[in-house]
mmCIF file of C-alpha atoms and ligand atoms in Angstrom:
data_model
loop_
_atom_site.group_PDB
_atom_site.id
_atom_site.type_symbol
_atom_site.label_atom_id
_atom_site.label_comp_id
_atom_site.label_asym_id
_atom_site.label_seq_id
_atom_site.Cartn_x
_atom_site.Cartn_y
_atom_site.Cartn_z
ATOM 1 C CA MET S 229 -25.549 103.550 163.631
ATOM 2 C CA SER S 230 -23.263 105.726 161.463
ATOM 3 C CA GLY S 231 -20.791 104.104 159.062
ATOM 4 C CA ARG S 232 -17.821 105.078 161.188
ATOM 5 C CA GLN S 233 -19.415 103.877 164.418
ATOM 6 C CA ASP S 234 -20.209 100.583 162.725
ATOM 7 C CA HIS S 235 -16.555 100.278 161.665
ATOM 8 C CA TRP S 236 -15.218 100.820 165.178
ATOM 9 C CA GLN S 237 -17.769 98.593 166.908
ATOM 10 C CA HIS S 238 -16.749 95.816 164.533
ATOM 11 C CA VAL S 239 -13.022 96.394 165.205
ATOM 12 C CA TYR S 240 -13.390 96.106 168.983
ATOM 13 C CA ALA S 241 -15.854 93.195 168.726
ATOM 14 C CA THR S 242 -13.478 91.134 166.578
ATOM 15 C CA LYS S 243 -9.890 92.051 167.551
ATOM 16 C CA THR S 244 -7.943 91.649 170.772
ATOM 17 C CA ASP S 245 -5.733 94.444 172.167
ATOM 18 C CA GLU S 246 -2.620 92.962 170.547
ATOM 19 C CA GLN S 247 -4.304 92.611 167.143
ATOM 20 C CA VAL S 248 -4.639 96.380 166.599
ATOM 21 C CA SER S 249 -1.726 98.475 165.319
ATOM 22 C CA TRP S 250 -2.168 101.272 167.871
ATOM 23 C CA PHE S 251 -1.913 99.074 170.983
ATOM 24 C CA GLU S 252 0.653 100.044 173.599
ATOM 25 C CA ALA S 253 0.975 98.232 176.899
ATOM 26 C CA SER S 254 2.131 101.414 178.610
ATOM 27 C CA PRO S 255 1.197 104.846 177.186
ATOM 28 C CA GLU S 256 4.501 106.436 178.179
ATOM 29 C CA THR S 257 4.698 109.161 175.530
ATOM 30 C CA SER S 258 1.153 110.354 176.240
ATOM 31 C CA MET S 259 1.722 110.358 180.003
ATOM 32 C CA ALA S 260 4.998 112.287 179.696
ATOM 33 C CA LEU S 261 3.342 114.902 177.487
ATOM 34 C CA LEU S 262 0.319 115.180 179.791
ATOM 35 C CA GLU S 263 2.545 115.548 182.868
ATOM 36 C CA ALA S 264 4.490 118.284 181.038
ATOM 37 C CA ALA S 265 1.210 120.007 180.135
ATOM 38 C CA GLY S 266 -0.404 119.349 183.543
ATOM 39 C CA PRO S 267 0.226 118.359 186.251
ATOM 40 C CA VAL S 268 -2.032 115.324 186.001
ATOM 41 C CA ALA S 269 -2.499 114.977 189.782
ATOM 42 C CA GLY S 270 -5.740 116.727 190.691
ATOM 43 C CA ALA S 271 -6.645 117.444 187.049
ATOM 44 C CA VAL S 272 -9.937 116.805 185.248
ATOM 45 C CA VAL S 273 -8.874 114.955 182.095
ATOM 46 C CA ILE S 274 -10.538 113.637 178.947
ATOM 47 C CA ASP S 275 -9.162 111.009 176.560
ATOM 48 C CA VAL S 276 -10.889 111.556 173.216
ATOM 49 C CA GLY S 277 -11.085 108.478 171.020
ATOM 50 C CA GLY S 278 -9.639 106.653 174.001
ATOM 51 C CA GLY S 279 -10.787 103.249 172.739
ATOM 52 C CA ALA S 280 -9.586 100.483 175.051
ATOM 53 C CA SER S 281 -6.340 102.358 175.789
ATOM 54 C CA ARG S 282 -4.599 101.907 179.133
ATOM 55 C CA LEU S 283 -4.104 105.650 179.432
ATOM 56 C CA VAL S 284 -7.081 105.863 181.816
ATOM 57 C CA ASP S 285 -5.347 103.341 184.117
ATOM 58 C CA ALA S 286 -2.169 105.453 184.107
ATOM 59 C CA LEU S 287 -4.098 108.684 184.716
ATOM 60 C CA LEU S 288 -5.878 107.171 187.743
ATOM 61 C CA GLU S 289 -2.539 105.881 189.014
ATOM 62 C CA ALA S 290 -1.135 109.423 188.628
ATOM 63 C CA ARG S 291 -4.021 110.720 190.809
ATOM 64 C CA ALA S 292 -6.079 112.573 188.206
ATOM 65 C CA ALA S 293 -9.178 113.959 189.953
ATOM 66 C CA HIS S 294 -11.524 112.742 187.210
ATOM 67 C CA VAL S 295 -11.099 111.043 183.833
ATOM 68 C CA SER S 296 -13.618 110.955 180.980
ATOM 69 C CA VAL S 297 -12.997 108.391 178.251
ATOM 70 C CA LEU S 298 -14.922 109.238 175.096
ATOM 71 C CA ASP S 299 -15.146 106.895 172.122
ATOM 72 C CA LEU S 300 -17.432 106.137 169.217
ATOM 73 C CA SER S 301 -17.338 102.462 170.190
ATOM 74 C CA SER S 302 -19.188 101.313 173.314
ATOM 75 C CA ALA S 303 -17.469 97.922 172.815
ATOM 76 C CA ALA S 304 -14.078 99.612 173.360
ATOM 77 C CA LEU S 305 -15.275 101.340 176.511
ATOM 78 C CA GLU S 306 -16.757 98.077 177.833
ATOM 79 C CA ARG S 307 -13.319 96.481 177.503
ATOM 80 C CA SER S 308 -11.687 99.174 179.636
ATOM 81 C CA LYS S 309 -14.553 99.075 182.134
ATOM 82 C CA ALA S 310 -14.106 95.302 182.506
ATOM 83 C CA ARG S 311 -10.353 95.783 183.041
ATOM 84 C CA LEU S 312 -10.716 98.537 185.623
ATOM 85 C CA GLY S 313 -13.901 97.556 187.481
ATOM 86 C CA ASP S 314 -16.023 100.163 189.253
ATOM 87 C CA GLN S 315 -14.299 103.541 189.211
ATOM 88 C CA SER S 316 -16.044 106.527 190.743
ATOM 89 C CA ARG S 317 -13.469 108.846 189.116
ATOM 90 C CA VAL S 318 -14.213 107.734 185.533
ATOM 91 C CA ALA S 319 -17.006 108.704 183.114
ATOM 92 C CA TRP S 320 -17.460 106.564 179.987
ATOM 93 C CA ILE S 321 -18.921 108.508 177.074
ATOM 94 C CA ALA S 322 -19.957 106.577 173.940
ATOM 95 C CA THR S 323 -20.426 109.172 171.209
ATOM 96 C CA ASP S 324 -18.969 110.753 168.112
ATOM 97 C CA ILE S 325 -16.714 113.606 169.219
ATOM 98 C CA CYS S 326 -18.136 115.765 166.424
ATOM 99 C CA ASP S 327 -21.673 115.467 167.898
ATOM 100 C CA TRP S 328 -20.806 115.833 171.572
ATOM 101 C CA THR S 329 -21.868 118.607 173.951
ATOM 102 C CA PRO S 330 -19.533 118.666 176.975
ATOM 103 C CA ASP S 331 -21.161 119.096 180.388
ATOM 104 C CA ARG S 332 -18.032 119.973 182.347
ATOM 105 C CA ARG S 333 -14.785 121.890 181.833
ATOM 106 C CA TYR S 334 -11.514 119.992 181.473
ATOM 107 C CA ASP S 335 -7.972 120.910 182.512
ATOM 108 C CA LEU S 336 -6.388 118.432 180.074
ATOM 109 C CA TRP S 337 -7.544 116.961 176.747
ATOM 110 C CA HIS S 338 -5.749 113.989 175.171
ATOM 111 C CA ASP S 339 -6.267 112.511 171.716
ATOM 112 C CA ARG S 340 -3.977 109.833 170.308
ATOM 113 C CA ALA S 341 -4.959 108.797 166.797
ATOM 114 C CA ALA S 342 -8.605 109.928 166.701
ATOM 115 C CA PHE S 343 -8.347 113.443 165.193
ATOM 116 C CA HIS S 344 -6.494 112.068 162.163
ATOM 117 C CA PHE S 345 -9.625 110.173 161.057
ATOM 118 C CA LEU S 346 -11.339 113.516 160.459
ATOM 119 C CA VAL S 347 -10.507 113.924 156.785
ATOM 120 C CA ASP S 348 -13.442 116.245 156.119
ATOM 121 C CA PRO S 349 -12.636 119.869 157.071
ATOM 122 C CA ALA S 350 -16.227 120.326 158.328
ATOM 123 C CA ASP S 351 -15.671 117.497 160.860
ATOM 124 C CA ARG S 352 -12.367 119.046 161.943
ATOM 125 C CA ALA S 353 -14.164 122.367 162.503
ATOM 126 C CA ARG S 354 -16.810 120.629 164.640
ATOM 127 C CA TYR S 355 -14.043 118.941 166.670
ATOM 128 C CA VAL S 356 -12.416 122.316 167.332
ATOM 129 C CA THR S 357 -15.750 123.793 168.464
ATOM 130 C CA VAL S 358 -16.146 120.906 170.934
ATOM 131 C CA LEU S 359 -12.532 121.247 172.103
ATOM 132 C CA HIS S 360 -13.023 124.955 172.712
ATOM 133 C CA ALA S 361 -16.206 124.353 174.716
ATOM 134 C CA ALA S 362 -14.681 121.532 176.771
ATOM 135 C CA LEU S 363 -11.276 122.951 177.703
ATOM 136 C CA ARG S 364 -11.074 125.667 180.332
ATOM 137 C CA PRO S 365 -9.136 128.827 179.399
ATOM 138 C CA GLY S 366 -5.502 127.974 180.121
ATOM 139 C CA GLY S 367 -6.279 124.263 179.789
ATOM 140 C CA ARG S 368 -4.092 122.158 177.522
ATOM 141 C CA ALA S 369 -4.690 119.689 174.731
ATOM 142 C CA VAL S 370 -2.197 116.971 173.717
ATOM 143 C CA ILE S 371 -3.040 115.733 170.233
ATOM 144 C CA GLY S 372 -1.198 112.916 168.449
ATOM 145 C CA THR S 373 -1.738 112.003 164.789
ATOM 146 C CA PHE S 374 0.160 110.191 162.091
ATOM 147 C CA ALA S 375 2.995 112.466 160.952
ATOM 148 C CA LEU S 376 3.375 113.796 157.401
ATOM 149 C CA ASP S 377 5.645 110.808 156.670
ATOM 150 C CA GLY S 378 3.440 108.378 158.619
ATOM 151 C CA PRO S 379 0.996 105.805 157.222
ATOM 152 C CA GLU S 380 -1.786 106.946 154.893
ATOM 153 C CA LYS S 381 -4.326 104.643 156.546
ATOM 154 C CA CYS S 382 -5.163 103.502 160.057
ATOM 155 C CA SER S 383 -7.495 100.568 160.744
ATOM 156 C CA GLY S 384 -8.142 100.468 156.985
ATOM 157 C CA LEU S 385 -9.503 104.026 156.964
ATOM 158 C CA PRO S 386 -7.884 107.032 155.256
ATOM 159 C CA VAL S 387 -6.309 109.564 157.605
ATOM 160 C CA ALA S 388 -5.242 113.204 157.394
ATOM 161 C CA ARG S 389 -1.559 113.340 158.364
ATOM 162 C CA HIS S 390 -0.208 116.350 160.221
ATOM 163 C CA ASP S 391 2.777 118.232 161.516
ATOM 164 C CA ALA S 392 2.501 120.669 164.421
ATOM 165 C CA TYR S 393 1.766 123.545 162.058
ATOM 166 C CA THR S 394 -1.111 121.910 160.204
ATOM 167 C CA LEU S 395 -2.532 120.959 163.605
ATOM 168 C CA ALA S 396 -2.146 124.562 164.783
ATOM 169 C CA ALA S 397 -3.853 125.783 161.602
ATOM 170 C CA ALA S 398 -6.723 123.336 162.144
ATOM 171 C CA LEU S 399 -7.205 124.472 165.754
ATOM 172 C CA GLY S 400 -7.120 128.149 164.837
ATOM 173 C CA GLU S 401 -6.548 131.293 166.833
ATOM 174 C CA GLY S 402 -8.222 130.086 170.021
ATOM 175 C CA PHE S 403 -5.226 127.833 170.754
ATOM 176 C CA GLU S 404 -1.511 128.455 171.138
ATOM 177 C CA LEU S 405 1.020 125.785 170.147
ATOM 178 C CA ILE S 406 3.315 125.343 173.151
ATOM 179 C CA ALA S 407 5.195 122.105 172.454
ATOM 180 C CA GLN S 408 5.629 119.462 169.792
ATOM 181 C CA GLN S 409 7.346 116.123 169.465
ATOM 182 C CA THR S 410 7.617 113.376 166.894
ATOM 183 C CA HIS S 411 7.325 109.794 168.032
ATOM 184 C CA GLU S 412 7.910 106.377 166.489
ATOM 185 C CA HIS S 413 5.307 103.863 167.577
ATOM 186 C CA THR S 414 6.130 100.177 167.208
ATOM 187 C CA THR S 415 3.056 98.073 166.486
ATOM 188 C CA PRO S 416 2.500 94.712 168.256
ATOM 189 C CA TRP S 417 3.900 93.013 165.108
ATOM 190 C CA GLY S 418 7.040 95.162 165.002
ATOM 191 C CA SER S 419 6.438 97.770 162.278
ATOM 192 C CA VAL S 420 7.150 101.431 162.957
ATOM 193 C CA GLN S 421 4.597 104.238 162.565
ATOM 194 C CA LYS S 422 5.630 107.885 162.666
ATOM 195 C CA PHE S 423 3.467 110.076 164.885
ATOM 196 C CA GLN S 424 3.348 113.812 165.481
ATOM 197 C CA PHE S 425 2.302 115.036 168.926
ATOM 198 C CA ALA S 426 1.544 118.673 169.710
ATOM 199 C CA THR S 427 0.436 120.432 172.878
ATOM 200 C CA PHE S 428 -1.856 123.460 172.723
ATOM 201 C CA GLU S 429 -3.072 125.900 175.351
ATOM 202 C CA ARG S 430 -6.570 127.361 175.137
ATOM 203 C CA ARG S 431 -6.182 131.135 175.119
HETATM 204 C C1 SAM B 777 -6.480 104.244 166.352
HETATM 205 S S1 SAM B 777 -7.609 104.104 167.680
HETATM 206 C C2 SAM B 777 -6.707 104.840 169.027
HETATM 207 C C3 SAM B 777 -7.310 104.467 170.373
HETATM 208 C C4 SAM B 777 -6.578 105.083 171.567
HETATM 209 N N1 SAM B 777 -6.546 106.527 171.514
HETATM 210 C C5 SAM B 777 -5.184 104.525 171.730
HETATM 211 O O1 SAM B 777 -4.218 105.283 171.597
HETATM 212 O O2 SAM B 777 -5.078 103.322 172.019
HETATM 213 C C6 SAM B 777 -8.777 105.395 167.286
HETATM 214 C C7 SAM B 777 -9.950 105.458 168.225
HETATM 215 O O3 SAM B 777 -10.724 106.618 167.920
HETATM 216 C C8 SAM B 777 -12.094 106.287 167.958
HETATM 217 N N2 SAM B 777 -12.774 107.235 167.064
HETATM 218 C C9 SAM B 777 -12.613 107.347 165.717
HETATM 219 N N3 SAM B 777 -13.362 108.345 165.242
HETATM 220 C C10 SAM B 777 -14.014 108.891 166.320
HETATM 221 C C11 SAM B 777 -14.958 109.941 166.473
HETATM 222 N N4 SAM B 777 -15.380 110.658 165.416
HETATM 223 N N5 SAM B 777 -15.419 110.205 167.719
HETATM 224 C C12 SAM B 777 -15.001 109.470 168.780
HETATM 225 N N6 SAM B 777 -14.123 108.471 168.692
HETATM 226 C C13 SAM B 777 -13.638 108.175 167.477
HETATM 227 C C14 SAM B 777 -12.169 104.838 167.535
HETATM 228 O O4 SAM B 777 -13.313 104.180 167.988
HETATM 229 C C15 SAM B 777 -10.889 104.278 168.148
HETATM 230 O O5 SAM B 777 -11.092 103.760 169.434
#
């Protein structure tokens, strides 16, 4: 098991939903951005670093055709599986995004607070290669990270903070920035974290 997989397995094995800073009972910002990028109804969607997020529940409710939830931690995916029960429209993928080979094309890609853990430029480049392979031409990616004035760490790990332009530079010429939005997330214990979201279209 890699060091980072070990970290995340431990987090989900030892903390409840409400004990992690990134928890949100209803992923409203992500859903609004995905609907603006979509539509979600009928779309093939992936949530990268989805953890135990309730976004998959909201996507199914919004009639996505198929949802993949990819995360380094199988413990996180097990939690969502237990919550949702058998779902023929969901694929659970336990892997490191940097090592993954997609086997289908997606209309929509979502990542809230996973990309920012890639502090090594080589990992960011691998992520972009995977994103390019997974997203159909014209497909859209909604990526949310800590903003430039957001926290320097998440879950005790260092993060790379971004604005829309550093995200666009990381994704490179294969993607066009089409929308951006800042967001203030309130943690379960009431502190505020500044996020940057950006939506890209695969050329
Ligand atoms: C801060 S949590 C956010 C979880 C979820 N997106 C949400 O908004 O509730 C970051 C998630 O990214 C996952 N993660 C971190 N690095 C990853 C990687 N290299 N590949 C896949 N997942 C990763 C972690 O296991 C964790 O579930």
